[in-house]
Tab-separated table of C-alpha atoms in Angstrom:
chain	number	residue	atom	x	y	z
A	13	UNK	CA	-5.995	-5.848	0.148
A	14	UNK	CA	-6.458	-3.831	3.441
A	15	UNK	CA	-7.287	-6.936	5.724
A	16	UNK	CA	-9.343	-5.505	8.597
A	17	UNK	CA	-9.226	-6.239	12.059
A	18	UNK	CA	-11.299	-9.813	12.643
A	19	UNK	CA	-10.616	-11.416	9.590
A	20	UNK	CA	-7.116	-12.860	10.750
A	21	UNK	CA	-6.900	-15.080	14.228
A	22	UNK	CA	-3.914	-14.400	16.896
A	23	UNK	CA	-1.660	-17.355	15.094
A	24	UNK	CA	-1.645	-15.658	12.038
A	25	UNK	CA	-1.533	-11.779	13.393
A	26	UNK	CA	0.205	-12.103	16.280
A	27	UNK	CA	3.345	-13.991	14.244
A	28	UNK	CA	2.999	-11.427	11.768
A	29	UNK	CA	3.248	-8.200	13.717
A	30	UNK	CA	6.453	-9.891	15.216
A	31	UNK	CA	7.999	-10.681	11.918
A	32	UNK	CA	7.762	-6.930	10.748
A	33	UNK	CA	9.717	-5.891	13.555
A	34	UNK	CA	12.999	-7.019	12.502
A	35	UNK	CA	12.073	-5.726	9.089
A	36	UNK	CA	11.419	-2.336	10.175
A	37	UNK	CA	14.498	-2.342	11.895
A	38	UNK	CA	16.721	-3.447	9.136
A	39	UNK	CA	14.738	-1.525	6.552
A	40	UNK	CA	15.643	1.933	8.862
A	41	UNK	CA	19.457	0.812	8.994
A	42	UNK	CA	19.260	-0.165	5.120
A	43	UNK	CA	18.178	3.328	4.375
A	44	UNK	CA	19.876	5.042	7.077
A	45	UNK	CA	23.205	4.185	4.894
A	46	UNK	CA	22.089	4.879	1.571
A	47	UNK	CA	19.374	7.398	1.807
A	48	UNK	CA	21.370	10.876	0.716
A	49	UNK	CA	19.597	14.040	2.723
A	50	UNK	CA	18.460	15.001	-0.863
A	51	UNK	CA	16.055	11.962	-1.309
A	52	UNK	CA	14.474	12.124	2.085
A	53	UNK	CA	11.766	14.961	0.294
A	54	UNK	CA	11.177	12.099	-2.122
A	55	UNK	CA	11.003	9.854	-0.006
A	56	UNK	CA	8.217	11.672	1.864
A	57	UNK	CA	6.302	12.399	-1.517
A	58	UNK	CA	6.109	8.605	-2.122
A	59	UNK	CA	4.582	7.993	1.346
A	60	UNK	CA	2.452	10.514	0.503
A	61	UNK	CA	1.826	9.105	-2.961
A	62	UNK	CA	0.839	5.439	-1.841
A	63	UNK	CA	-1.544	6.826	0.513
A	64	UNK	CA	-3.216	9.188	-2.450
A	65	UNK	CA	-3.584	6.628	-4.974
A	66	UNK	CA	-4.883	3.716	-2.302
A	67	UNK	CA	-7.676	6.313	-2.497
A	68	UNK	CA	-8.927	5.839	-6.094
A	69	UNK	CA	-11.065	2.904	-5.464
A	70	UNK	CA	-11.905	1.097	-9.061
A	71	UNK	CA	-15.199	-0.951	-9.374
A	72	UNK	CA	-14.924	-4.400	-10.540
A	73	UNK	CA	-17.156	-7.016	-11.979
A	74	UNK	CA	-19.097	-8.278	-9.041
A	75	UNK	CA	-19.620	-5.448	-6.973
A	76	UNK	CA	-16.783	-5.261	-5.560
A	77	UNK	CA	-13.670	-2.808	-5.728
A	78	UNK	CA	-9.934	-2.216	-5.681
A	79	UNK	CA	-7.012	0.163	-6.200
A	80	UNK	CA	-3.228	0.330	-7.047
A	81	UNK	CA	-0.378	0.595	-3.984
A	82	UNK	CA	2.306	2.205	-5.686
A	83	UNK	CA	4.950	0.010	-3.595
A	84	UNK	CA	6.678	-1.404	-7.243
A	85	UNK	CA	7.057	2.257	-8.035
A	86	UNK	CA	8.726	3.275	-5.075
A	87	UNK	CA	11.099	0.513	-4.835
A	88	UNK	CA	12.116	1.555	-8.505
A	89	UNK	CA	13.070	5.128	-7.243
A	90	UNK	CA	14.098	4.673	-4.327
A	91	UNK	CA	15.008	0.879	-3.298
A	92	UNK	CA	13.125	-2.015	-1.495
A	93	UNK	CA	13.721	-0.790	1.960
A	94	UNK	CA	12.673	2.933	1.303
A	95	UNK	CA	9.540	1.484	-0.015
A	96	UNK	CA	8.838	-0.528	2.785
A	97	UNK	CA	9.018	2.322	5.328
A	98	UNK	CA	7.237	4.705	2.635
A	99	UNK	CA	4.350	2.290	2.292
A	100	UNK	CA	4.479	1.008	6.150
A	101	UNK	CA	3.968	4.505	7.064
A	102	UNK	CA	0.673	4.977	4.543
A	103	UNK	CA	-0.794	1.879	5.970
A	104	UNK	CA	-0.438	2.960	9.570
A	105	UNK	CA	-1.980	6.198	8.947
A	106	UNK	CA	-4.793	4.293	6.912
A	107	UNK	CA	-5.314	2.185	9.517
A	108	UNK	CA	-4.999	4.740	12.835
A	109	UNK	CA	-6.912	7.260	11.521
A	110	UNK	CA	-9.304	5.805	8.826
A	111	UNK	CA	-9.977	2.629	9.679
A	112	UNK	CA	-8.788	1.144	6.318
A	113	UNK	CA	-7.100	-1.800	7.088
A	114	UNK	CA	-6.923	-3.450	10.672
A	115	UNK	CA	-4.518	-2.787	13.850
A	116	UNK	CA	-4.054	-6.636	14.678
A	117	UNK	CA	-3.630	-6.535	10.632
A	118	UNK	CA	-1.507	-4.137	10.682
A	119	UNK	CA	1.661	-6.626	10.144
A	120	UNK	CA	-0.074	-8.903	7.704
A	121	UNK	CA	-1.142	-5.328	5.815
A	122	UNK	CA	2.798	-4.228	5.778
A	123	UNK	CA	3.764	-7.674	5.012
A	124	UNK	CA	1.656	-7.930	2.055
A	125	UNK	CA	2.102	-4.663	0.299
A	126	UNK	CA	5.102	-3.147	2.159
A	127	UNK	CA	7.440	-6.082	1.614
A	128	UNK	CA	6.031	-8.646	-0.808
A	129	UNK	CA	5.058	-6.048	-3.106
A	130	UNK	CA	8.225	-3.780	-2.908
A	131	UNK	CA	10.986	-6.581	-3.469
A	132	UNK	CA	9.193	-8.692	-5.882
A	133	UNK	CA	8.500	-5.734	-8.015
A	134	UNK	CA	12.494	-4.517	-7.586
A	135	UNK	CA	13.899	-7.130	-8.719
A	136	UNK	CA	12.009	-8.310	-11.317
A	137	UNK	CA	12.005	-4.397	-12.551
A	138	UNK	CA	15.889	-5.266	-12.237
A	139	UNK	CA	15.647	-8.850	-14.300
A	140	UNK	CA	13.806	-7.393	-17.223
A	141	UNK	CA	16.052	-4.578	-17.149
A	142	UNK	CA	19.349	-6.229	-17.397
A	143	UNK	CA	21.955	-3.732	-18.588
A	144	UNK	CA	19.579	-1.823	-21.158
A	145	UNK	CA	19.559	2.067	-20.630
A	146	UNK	CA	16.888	2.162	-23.285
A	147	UNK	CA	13.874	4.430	-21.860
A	148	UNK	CA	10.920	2.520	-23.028
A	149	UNK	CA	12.611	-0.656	-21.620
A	150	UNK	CA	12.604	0.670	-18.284
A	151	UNK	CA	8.513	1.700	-18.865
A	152	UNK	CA	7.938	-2.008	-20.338
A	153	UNK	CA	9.777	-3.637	-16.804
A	154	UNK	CA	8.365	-1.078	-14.768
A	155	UNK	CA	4.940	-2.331	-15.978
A	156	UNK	CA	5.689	-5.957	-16.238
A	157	UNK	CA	7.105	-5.616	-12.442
A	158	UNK	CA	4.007	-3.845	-10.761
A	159	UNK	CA	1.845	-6.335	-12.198
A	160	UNK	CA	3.485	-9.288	-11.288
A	161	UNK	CA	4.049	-7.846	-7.505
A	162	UNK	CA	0.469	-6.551	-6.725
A	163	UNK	CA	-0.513	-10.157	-7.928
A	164	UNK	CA	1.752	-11.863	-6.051
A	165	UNK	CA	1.103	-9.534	-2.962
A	166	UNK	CA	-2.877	-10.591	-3.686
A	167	UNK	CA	-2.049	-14.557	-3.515
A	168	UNK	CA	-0.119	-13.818	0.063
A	169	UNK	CA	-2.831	-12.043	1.147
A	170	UNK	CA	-4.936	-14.988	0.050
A	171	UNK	CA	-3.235	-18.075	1.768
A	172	UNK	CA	-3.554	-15.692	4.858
A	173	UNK	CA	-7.408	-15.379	4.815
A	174	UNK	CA	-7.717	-19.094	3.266
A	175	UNK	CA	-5.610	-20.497	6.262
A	176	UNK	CA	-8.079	-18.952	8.969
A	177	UNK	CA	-10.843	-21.763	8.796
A	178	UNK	CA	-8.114	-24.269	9.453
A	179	UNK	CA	-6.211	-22.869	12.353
A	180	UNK	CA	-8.988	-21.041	14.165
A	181	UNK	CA	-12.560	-22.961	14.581
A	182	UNK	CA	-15.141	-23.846	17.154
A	183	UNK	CA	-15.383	-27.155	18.409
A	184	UNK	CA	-17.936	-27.675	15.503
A	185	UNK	CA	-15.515	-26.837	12.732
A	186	UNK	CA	-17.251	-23.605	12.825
A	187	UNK	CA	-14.428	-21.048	11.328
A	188	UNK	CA	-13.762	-18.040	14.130
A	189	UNK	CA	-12.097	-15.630	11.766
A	190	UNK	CA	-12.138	-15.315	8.119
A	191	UNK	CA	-14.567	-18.107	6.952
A	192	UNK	CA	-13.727	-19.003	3.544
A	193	UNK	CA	-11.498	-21.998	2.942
A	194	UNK	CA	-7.723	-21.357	1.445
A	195	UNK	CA	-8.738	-22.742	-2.829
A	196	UNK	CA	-11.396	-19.999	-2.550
A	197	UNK	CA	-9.591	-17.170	-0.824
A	198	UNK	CA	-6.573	-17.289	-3.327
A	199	UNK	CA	-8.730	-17.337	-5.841
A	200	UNK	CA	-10.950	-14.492	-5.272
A	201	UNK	CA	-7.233	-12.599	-4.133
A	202	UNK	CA	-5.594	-13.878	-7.674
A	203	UNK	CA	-8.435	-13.604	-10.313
A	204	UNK	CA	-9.165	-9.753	-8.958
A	205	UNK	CA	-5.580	-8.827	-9.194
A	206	UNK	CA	-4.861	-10.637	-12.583
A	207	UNK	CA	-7.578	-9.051	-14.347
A	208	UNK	CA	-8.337	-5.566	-12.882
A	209	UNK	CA	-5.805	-4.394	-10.339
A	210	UNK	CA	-2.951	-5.649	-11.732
A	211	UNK	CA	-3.339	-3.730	-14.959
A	212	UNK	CA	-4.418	-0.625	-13.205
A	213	UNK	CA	-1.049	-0.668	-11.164
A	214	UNK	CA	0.891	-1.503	-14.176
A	215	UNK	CA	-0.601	1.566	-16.311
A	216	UNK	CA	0.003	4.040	-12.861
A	217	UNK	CA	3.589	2.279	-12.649
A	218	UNK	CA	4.477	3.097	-16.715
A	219	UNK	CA	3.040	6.378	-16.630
A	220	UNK	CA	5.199	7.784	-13.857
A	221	UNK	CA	8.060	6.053	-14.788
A	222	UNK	CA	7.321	7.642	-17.951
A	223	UNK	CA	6.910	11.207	-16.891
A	224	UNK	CA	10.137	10.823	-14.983
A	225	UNK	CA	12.276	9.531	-17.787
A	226	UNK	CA	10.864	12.771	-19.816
A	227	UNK	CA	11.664	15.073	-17.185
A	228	UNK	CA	14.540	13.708	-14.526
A	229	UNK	CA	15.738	10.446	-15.983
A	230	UNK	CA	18.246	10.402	-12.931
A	231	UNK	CA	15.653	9.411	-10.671
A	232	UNK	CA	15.607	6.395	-12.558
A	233	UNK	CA	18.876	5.119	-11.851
A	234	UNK	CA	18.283	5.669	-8.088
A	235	UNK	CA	20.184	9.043	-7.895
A	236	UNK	CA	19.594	12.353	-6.522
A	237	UNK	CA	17.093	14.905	-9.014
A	238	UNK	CA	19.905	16.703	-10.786
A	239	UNK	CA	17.201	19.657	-10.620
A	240	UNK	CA	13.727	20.989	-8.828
A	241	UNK	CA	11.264	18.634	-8.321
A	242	UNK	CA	8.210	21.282	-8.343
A	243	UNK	CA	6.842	19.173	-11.102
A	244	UNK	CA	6.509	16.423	-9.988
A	245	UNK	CA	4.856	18.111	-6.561
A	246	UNK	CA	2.808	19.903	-8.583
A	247	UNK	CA	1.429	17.030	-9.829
A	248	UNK	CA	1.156	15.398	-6.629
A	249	UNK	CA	-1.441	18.180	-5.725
A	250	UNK	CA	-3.238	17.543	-8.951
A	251	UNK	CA	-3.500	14.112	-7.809
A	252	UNK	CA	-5.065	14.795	-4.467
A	253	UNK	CA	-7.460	17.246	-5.798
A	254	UNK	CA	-8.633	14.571	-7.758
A	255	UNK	CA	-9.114	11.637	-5.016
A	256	UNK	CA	-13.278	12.519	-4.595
A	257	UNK	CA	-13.442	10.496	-7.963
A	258	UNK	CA	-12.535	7.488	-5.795
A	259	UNK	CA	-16.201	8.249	-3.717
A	260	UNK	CA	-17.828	6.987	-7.267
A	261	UNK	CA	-17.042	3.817	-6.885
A	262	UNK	CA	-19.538	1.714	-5.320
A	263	UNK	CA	-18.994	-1.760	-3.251
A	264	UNK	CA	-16.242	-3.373	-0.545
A	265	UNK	CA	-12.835	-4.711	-2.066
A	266	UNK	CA	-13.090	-8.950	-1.075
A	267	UNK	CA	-12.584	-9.752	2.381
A	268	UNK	CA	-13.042	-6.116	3.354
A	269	UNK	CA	-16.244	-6.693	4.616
A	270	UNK	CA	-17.502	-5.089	7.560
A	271	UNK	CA	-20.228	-7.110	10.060
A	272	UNK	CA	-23.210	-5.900	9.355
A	273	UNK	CA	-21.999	-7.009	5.548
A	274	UNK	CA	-21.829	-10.682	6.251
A	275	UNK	CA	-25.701	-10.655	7.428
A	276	UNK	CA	-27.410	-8.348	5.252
A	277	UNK	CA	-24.977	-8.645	1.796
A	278	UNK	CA	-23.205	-12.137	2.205
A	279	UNK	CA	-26.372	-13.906	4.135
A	280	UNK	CA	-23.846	-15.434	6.098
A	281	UNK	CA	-23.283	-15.928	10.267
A	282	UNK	CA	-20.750	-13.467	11.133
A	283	UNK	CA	-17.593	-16.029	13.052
A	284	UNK	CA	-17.717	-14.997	16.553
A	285	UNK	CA	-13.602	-14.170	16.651
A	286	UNK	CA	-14.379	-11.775	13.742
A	287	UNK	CA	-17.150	-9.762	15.380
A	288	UNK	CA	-15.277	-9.854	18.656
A	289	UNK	CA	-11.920	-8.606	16.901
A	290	UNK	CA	-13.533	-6.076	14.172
A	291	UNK	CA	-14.409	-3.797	17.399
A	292	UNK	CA	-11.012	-3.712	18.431
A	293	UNK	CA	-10.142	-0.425	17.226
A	294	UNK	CA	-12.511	2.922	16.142
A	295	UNK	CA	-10.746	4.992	13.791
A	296	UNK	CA	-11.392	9.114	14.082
A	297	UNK	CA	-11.865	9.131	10.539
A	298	UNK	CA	-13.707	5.708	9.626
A	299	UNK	CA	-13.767	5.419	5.873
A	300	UNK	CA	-12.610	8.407	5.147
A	301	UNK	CA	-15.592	10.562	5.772
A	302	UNK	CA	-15.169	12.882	8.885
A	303	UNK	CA	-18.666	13.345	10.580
A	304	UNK	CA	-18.558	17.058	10.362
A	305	UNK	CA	-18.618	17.195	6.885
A	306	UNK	CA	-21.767	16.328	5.267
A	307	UNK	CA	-20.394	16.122	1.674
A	308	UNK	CA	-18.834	13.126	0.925
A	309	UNK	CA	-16.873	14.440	-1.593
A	310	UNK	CA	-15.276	17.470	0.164
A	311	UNK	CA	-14.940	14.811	3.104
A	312	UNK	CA	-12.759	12.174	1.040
A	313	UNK	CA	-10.734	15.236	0.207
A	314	UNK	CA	-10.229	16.799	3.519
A	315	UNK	CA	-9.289	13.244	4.460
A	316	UNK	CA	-6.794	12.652	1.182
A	317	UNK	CA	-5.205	15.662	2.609
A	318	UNK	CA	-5.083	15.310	6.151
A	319	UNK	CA	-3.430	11.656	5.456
A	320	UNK	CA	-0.990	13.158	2.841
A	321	UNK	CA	0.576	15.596	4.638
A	322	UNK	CA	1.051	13.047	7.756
A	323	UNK	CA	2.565	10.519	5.508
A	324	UNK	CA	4.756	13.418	4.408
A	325	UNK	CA	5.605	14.777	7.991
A	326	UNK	CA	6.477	11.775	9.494
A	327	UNK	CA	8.606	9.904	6.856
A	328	UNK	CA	10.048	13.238	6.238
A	329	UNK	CA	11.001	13.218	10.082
A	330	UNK	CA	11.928	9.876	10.106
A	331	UNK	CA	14.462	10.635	6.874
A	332	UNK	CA	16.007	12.975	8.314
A	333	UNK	CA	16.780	10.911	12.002
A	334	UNK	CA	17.790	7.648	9.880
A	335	UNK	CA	20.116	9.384	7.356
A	336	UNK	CA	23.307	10.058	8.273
A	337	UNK	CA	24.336	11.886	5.241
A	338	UNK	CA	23.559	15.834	5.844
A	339	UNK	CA	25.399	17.270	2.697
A	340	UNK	CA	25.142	14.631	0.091
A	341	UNK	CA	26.267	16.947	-2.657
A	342	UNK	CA	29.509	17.779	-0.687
A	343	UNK	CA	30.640	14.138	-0.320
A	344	UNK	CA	30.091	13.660	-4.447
């Protein structure tokens, strides 16, 4: 779902890096009031998380592949907003750094899975789980939610690649950007996400949610961790050492394409905008496999690592500049 540079024309990009500004802005004063200085830490870890398991890449029938976000999760824990800067901050990183996802993209990226994702998931989570305090209710809507979301998320995503050959051709009717018309971009976006990703970020969703109604149910109810959260770092860890299984899977996620792809793979003309555009930016760290490390394995985890711990620095940083509340415990 990472749409890379080229793929979207200036009408769509342009209008959607300006509509994430405002969001940003009111996501930072949303959190800024209701963040407590005790959450910021988890805050940082979900950052942290999203960018970890965008890393386990899962093949899919046709070649190509795809992976959970994590944004439905988030939102759960910590609220819509939170989950928007959490995941805004992975993508940026991604896309700075790695080259996963584009620059001009970078608003239809956040868009996509930092805001779609996040408050459909939220409040369907909340719809399904009413009133009920009942644990396995909670896993069921947690589930139910994620799917839903990353599908929906998939469909946006969709429209935005399907709308390219309409606003943005040649003369000819030649498309300049993303060249598939809108019935089939939805539908490559939907039918992925309904059968394959959608259940894999419904089973990531459940399990956590699980392991945190075992362990610190309060998290649950959007509150503080009534105790140490070395657990569930521990198992963060566990999950980055794990991240080279992601360098199995073979193949490019739909519309991820890159431009020797659409010649030798797609046998098709590569749109002149999208050539043009998809040199805009050269990450330091394209594809997650830094050129001084010949392994690819020990390179995807160098890089799982390198992106972590910025996702954790800076939303950690930015927690503690946006919350206003320095002693949460005291004012309880």
């Amino acid at each position: 779902m990472h749409i890379p540079d080229g793929y979207l024309g200036p009408q769509t990009y342009m209008v959607l890096d300006v509509v994430m500004i405002p969001i940003w802005a009111v996501a930072a004063s949303k959190v800024k009031k209701s963040l407590k200085a005790r959450q910021i830490p988890l805050m940082a870890l979900a950052a942290g998380f999203a960018f970890i398991i965008m890393m386990f890449n899962v093949p899919v029938i046709g070649g190509s592949t795809g992976h959970a976000v994590g944004a439905t999760l988030i939102a759960i824990l910590l609220g819509p907003w939170a989950a928007t800067i959490s995941v805004s901050i992975a993508l940026t990183i991604q896309a700075l750094l790695f080259g996963d996802g584009g620059i001009t993209a970078l608003g239809a990226n956040c868009f996509n899975m930092a805001v779609v994702m996040p408050f459909v998931g939220y409040y369907l989570y909340r719809l399904v789980v009413g009133k009920s305090g009942k644990i396995n209710r909670k896993i069921a809507a947690s589930g139910v939610a994620s799917y839903v979301a990353i599908v929906v998320a998939a469909i946006v995503a969709g429209v935005e690649f399907g709308i390219q050959p309409l606003i943005a051709h040649t003369a000819s009717g030649a498309p300049l950007y993303a060249p598939y018309p809108l019935k089939v971009a939805v539908t490559a976006m939907f039918t992925e996400h309904l059968l394959f990703f959608g259940p894999v970020e419904a089973i990531v969703t459940m399990g956590v949610v699980a392991a945190l109604a075992k362990q610190e149910s309060a998290l649950l109810a959007m509150k503080p961790a009534s105790k140490s959260l070395r657990w569930v770092w521990a198992g963060f860890a566990a999950l980055v050492l794990l991240t080279p299984i992601g360098v199995l899977a073979q193949g490019t996620a739909w519309g991820e394409w890159g431009v020797n792809q659409f010649a030798s793979q797609l046998k098709l003309s590569v749109p002149v905008g999208l050539e043009k555009l998809s040199a805009f930016w050269t990450a330091a760290i394209p594809a997650y496999a830094p050129a001084f490390i010949r392994n690819p394995f020990v390179g995807y985890l160098f890089s799982a690592i390198v992106g972590a711990s910025l996702c954790i620095v800076v939303v950690w940083g930015m927690g503690k500049l946006i919350s206003s509340r320095k002693i949460d415990d005291d004012e309880q």
